[in-house]
């Protein structure tokens, strides 16, 4: 059975979250990113997050 990945959560205050931001987070082994409700998530950012298994939570 594979080891459970430890959750690493970050809070972002940017107005726009891009694919580059997601790739940087993935390199840091981030598993969940919380962003403000009004944050714009680019389509590429969403795709990249899915590809890397990163949950995006808008607050």
Short mmCIF file of N, CA and C in Angstrom, two decimals:
data_model
loop_
_atom_site.label_atom_id
_atom_site.label_comp_id
_atom_site.label_asym_id
_atom_site.label_seq_id
_atom_site.Cartn_x
_atom_site.Cartn_y
_atom_site.Cartn_z
N UNK A 1 0.86 -1.18 0.00
CA UNK A 1 0.00 0.00 0.00
C UNK A 1 0.90 1.24 0.00
N UNK A 2 0.65 2.22 -0.90
CA UNK A 2 1.49 3.41 -0.95
C UNK A 2 1.33 4.26 0.31
N UNK A 3 2.39 4.92 0.68
CA UNK A 3 2.35 5.80 1.86
C UNK A 3 1.47 7.00 1.56
N UNK A 4 0.69 7.41 2.55
CA UNK A 4 -0.17 8.58 2.39
C UNK A 4 0.71 9.82 2.29
N UNK A 5 0.38 10.68 1.36
CA UNK A 5 1.14 11.91 1.18
C UNK A 5 0.75 12.90 2.26
N UNK A 6 1.73 13.42 2.96
CA UNK A 6 1.46 14.39 4.01
C UNK A 6 0.94 15.67 3.38
N UNK A 7 -0.14 16.23 3.96
CA UNK A 7 -0.73 17.43 3.38
C UNK A 7 0.15 18.65 3.69
N UNK A 8 0.40 19.43 2.66
CA UNK A 8 1.12 20.69 2.81
C UNK A 8 0.23 21.76 2.22
N UNK A 9 -0.23 22.65 3.07
CA UNK A 9 -1.21 23.67 2.71
C UNK A 9 -0.55 25.04 2.65
N UNK A 10 -0.92 25.82 1.66
CA UNK A 10 -0.46 27.20 1.59
C UNK A 10 -1.65 28.12 1.32
N UNK A 11 -1.54 29.34 1.83
CA UNK A 11 -2.54 30.37 1.57
C UNK A 11 -1.90 31.39 0.64
N UNK A 12 -2.62 31.72 -0.43
CA UNK A 12 -2.11 32.66 -1.43
C UNK A 12 -3.01 33.89 -1.42
N UNK A 13 -2.40 35.07 -1.52
CA UNK A 13 -3.19 36.31 -1.53
C UNK A 13 -3.15 37.01 -2.88
N UNK A 14 -2.63 36.33 -3.88
CA UNK A 14 -2.53 36.93 -5.21
C UNK A 14 -3.91 37.14 -5.82
N UNK A 15 -3.99 38.07 -6.77
CA UNK A 15 -5.25 38.30 -7.48
C UNK A 15 -5.44 37.32 -8.63
N UNK A 16 -4.32 36.82 -9.17
CA UNK A 16 -4.37 35.86 -10.28
C UNK A 16 -3.42 34.71 -9.96
N UNK A 17 -3.91 33.49 -10.08
CA UNK A 17 -3.09 32.30 -9.86
C UNK A 17 -2.84 31.64 -11.21
N UNK A 18 -1.57 31.48 -11.57
CA UNK A 18 -1.21 30.99 -12.89
C UNK A 18 -0.61 29.59 -12.84
N UNK A 19 -0.41 29.02 -14.01
CA UNK A 19 0.23 27.71 -14.13
C UNK A 19 1.61 27.73 -13.47
N UNK A 20 2.35 28.81 -13.65
CA UNK A 20 3.69 28.92 -13.06
C UNK A 20 3.61 28.82 -11.54
N UNK A 21 2.61 29.46 -10.95
CA UNK A 21 2.42 29.39 -9.49
C UNK A 21 2.18 27.95 -9.05
N UNK A 22 1.38 27.23 -9.82
CA UNK A 22 1.07 25.84 -9.49
C UNK A 22 2.32 24.97 -9.62
N UNK A 23 3.08 25.18 -10.69
CA UNK A 23 4.30 24.40 -10.89
C UNK A 23 5.30 24.66 -9.75
N UNK A 24 5.40 25.91 -9.33
CA UNK A 24 6.28 26.24 -8.20
C UNK A 24 5.81 25.54 -6.93
N UNK A 25 4.49 25.54 -6.71
CA UNK A 25 3.93 24.88 -5.53
C UNK A 25 4.18 23.37 -5.59
N UNK A 26 4.02 22.79 -6.76
CA UNK A 26 4.25 21.35 -6.92
C UNK A 26 5.70 21.00 -6.61
N UNK A 27 6.62 21.86 -7.01
CA UNK A 27 8.04 21.62 -6.73
C UNK A 27 8.31 21.63 -5.22
N UNK A 28 7.47 22.37 -4.48
CA UNK A 28 7.61 22.44 -3.02
C UNK A 28 6.76 21.38 -2.32
N UNK A 29 6.17 20.47 -3.10
CA UNK A 29 5.35 19.37 -2.57
C UNK A 29 4.07 19.85 -1.89
N UNK A 30 3.52 20.97 -2.35
CA UNK A 30 2.26 21.50 -1.82
C UNK A 30 1.12 20.60 -2.30
N UNK A 31 0.15 20.32 -1.42
CA UNK A 31 -0.98 19.47 -1.80
C UNK A 31 -2.30 20.24 -1.85
N UNK A 32 -2.34 21.44 -1.25
CA UNK A 32 -3.58 22.22 -1.23
C UNK A 32 -3.24 23.71 -1.20
N UNK A 33 -3.92 24.47 -2.04
CA UNK A 33 -3.70 25.92 -2.09
C UNK A 33 -5.03 26.61 -1.81
N UNK A 34 -5.05 27.49 -0.80
CA UNK A 34 -6.22 28.30 -0.49
C UNK A 34 -6.01 29.68 -1.11
N UNK A 35 -7.01 30.14 -1.85
CA UNK A 35 -6.93 31.44 -2.51
C UNK A 35 -8.18 32.25 -2.17
N UNK A 36 -8.10 33.59 -2.25
CA UNK A 36 -9.27 34.41 -1.98
C UNK A 36 -10.39 34.11 -2.99
N UNK A 37 -11.63 34.33 -2.58
CA UNK A 37 -12.78 34.06 -3.44
C UNK A 37 -12.70 34.82 -4.76
N UNK A 38 -12.13 36.02 -4.75
CA UNK A 38 -12.06 36.83 -5.96
C UNK A 38 -10.82 36.57 -6.80
N UNK A 39 -9.99 35.64 -6.38
CA UNK A 39 -8.78 35.30 -7.13
C UNK A 39 -9.17 34.67 -8.46
N UNK A 40 -8.51 35.08 -9.51
CA UNK A 40 -8.73 34.51 -10.83
C UNK A 40 -7.81 33.32 -11.00
N UNK A 41 -8.40 32.17 -11.31
CA UNK A 41 -7.63 30.95 -11.55
C UNK A 41 -7.63 30.71 -13.05
N UNK A 42 -6.47 30.75 -13.67
CA UNK A 42 -6.41 30.52 -15.11
C UNK A 42 -6.74 29.05 -15.40
N UNK A 43 -7.21 28.81 -16.62
CA UNK A 43 -7.54 27.44 -17.02
C UNK A 43 -6.31 26.54 -16.94
N UNK A 44 -5.16 27.07 -17.35
CA UNK A 44 -3.93 26.28 -17.28
C UNK A 44 -3.56 25.98 -15.83
N UNK A 45 -3.82 26.93 -14.93
CA UNK A 45 -3.53 26.70 -13.51
C UNK A 45 -4.40 25.56 -12.98
N UNK A 46 -5.67 25.56 -13.34
CA UNK A 46 -6.57 24.50 -12.90
C UNK A 46 -6.12 23.15 -13.44
N UNK A 47 -5.77 23.11 -14.73
CA UNK A 47 -5.31 21.86 -15.35
C UNK A 47 -4.03 21.36 -14.69
N UNK A 48 -3.11 22.28 -14.44
CA UNK A 48 -1.82 21.92 -13.83
C UNK A 48 -2.03 21.40 -12.40
N UNK A 49 -2.93 22.05 -11.66
CA UNK A 49 -3.22 21.60 -10.29
C UNK A 49 -3.77 20.17 -10.31
N UNK A 50 -4.67 19.91 -11.25
CA UNK A 50 -5.24 18.56 -11.36
C UNK A 50 -4.14 17.55 -11.71
N UNK A 51 -3.28 17.92 -12.63
CA UNK A 51 -2.18 17.06 -13.07
C UNK A 51 -1.25 16.70 -11.91
N UNK A 52 -1.04 17.66 -11.00
CA UNK A 52 -0.11 17.45 -9.88
C UNK A 52 -0.82 17.03 -8.59
N UNK A 53 -2.14 16.85 -8.65
CA UNK A 53 -2.88 16.41 -7.46
C UNK A 53 -2.97 17.48 -6.39
N UNK A 54 -3.01 18.75 -6.81
CA UNK A 54 -3.10 19.86 -5.86
C UNK A 54 -4.55 20.35 -5.82
N UNK A 55 -5.12 20.38 -4.61
CA UNK A 55 -6.48 20.90 -4.44
C UNK A 55 -6.44 22.41 -4.40
N UNK A 56 -7.39 23.05 -5.09
CA UNK A 56 -7.53 24.50 -5.06
C UNK A 56 -8.81 24.82 -4.31
N UNK A 57 -8.70 25.64 -3.26
CA UNK A 57 -9.85 25.99 -2.43
C UNK A 57 -10.01 27.50 -2.46
N UNK A 58 -11.16 27.97 -2.96
CA UNK A 58 -11.43 29.42 -2.95
C UNK A 58 -12.23 29.74 -1.71
N UNK A 59 -11.73 30.72 -0.94
CA UNK A 59 -12.37 31.11 0.33
C UNK A 59 -13.09 32.42 0.19
#
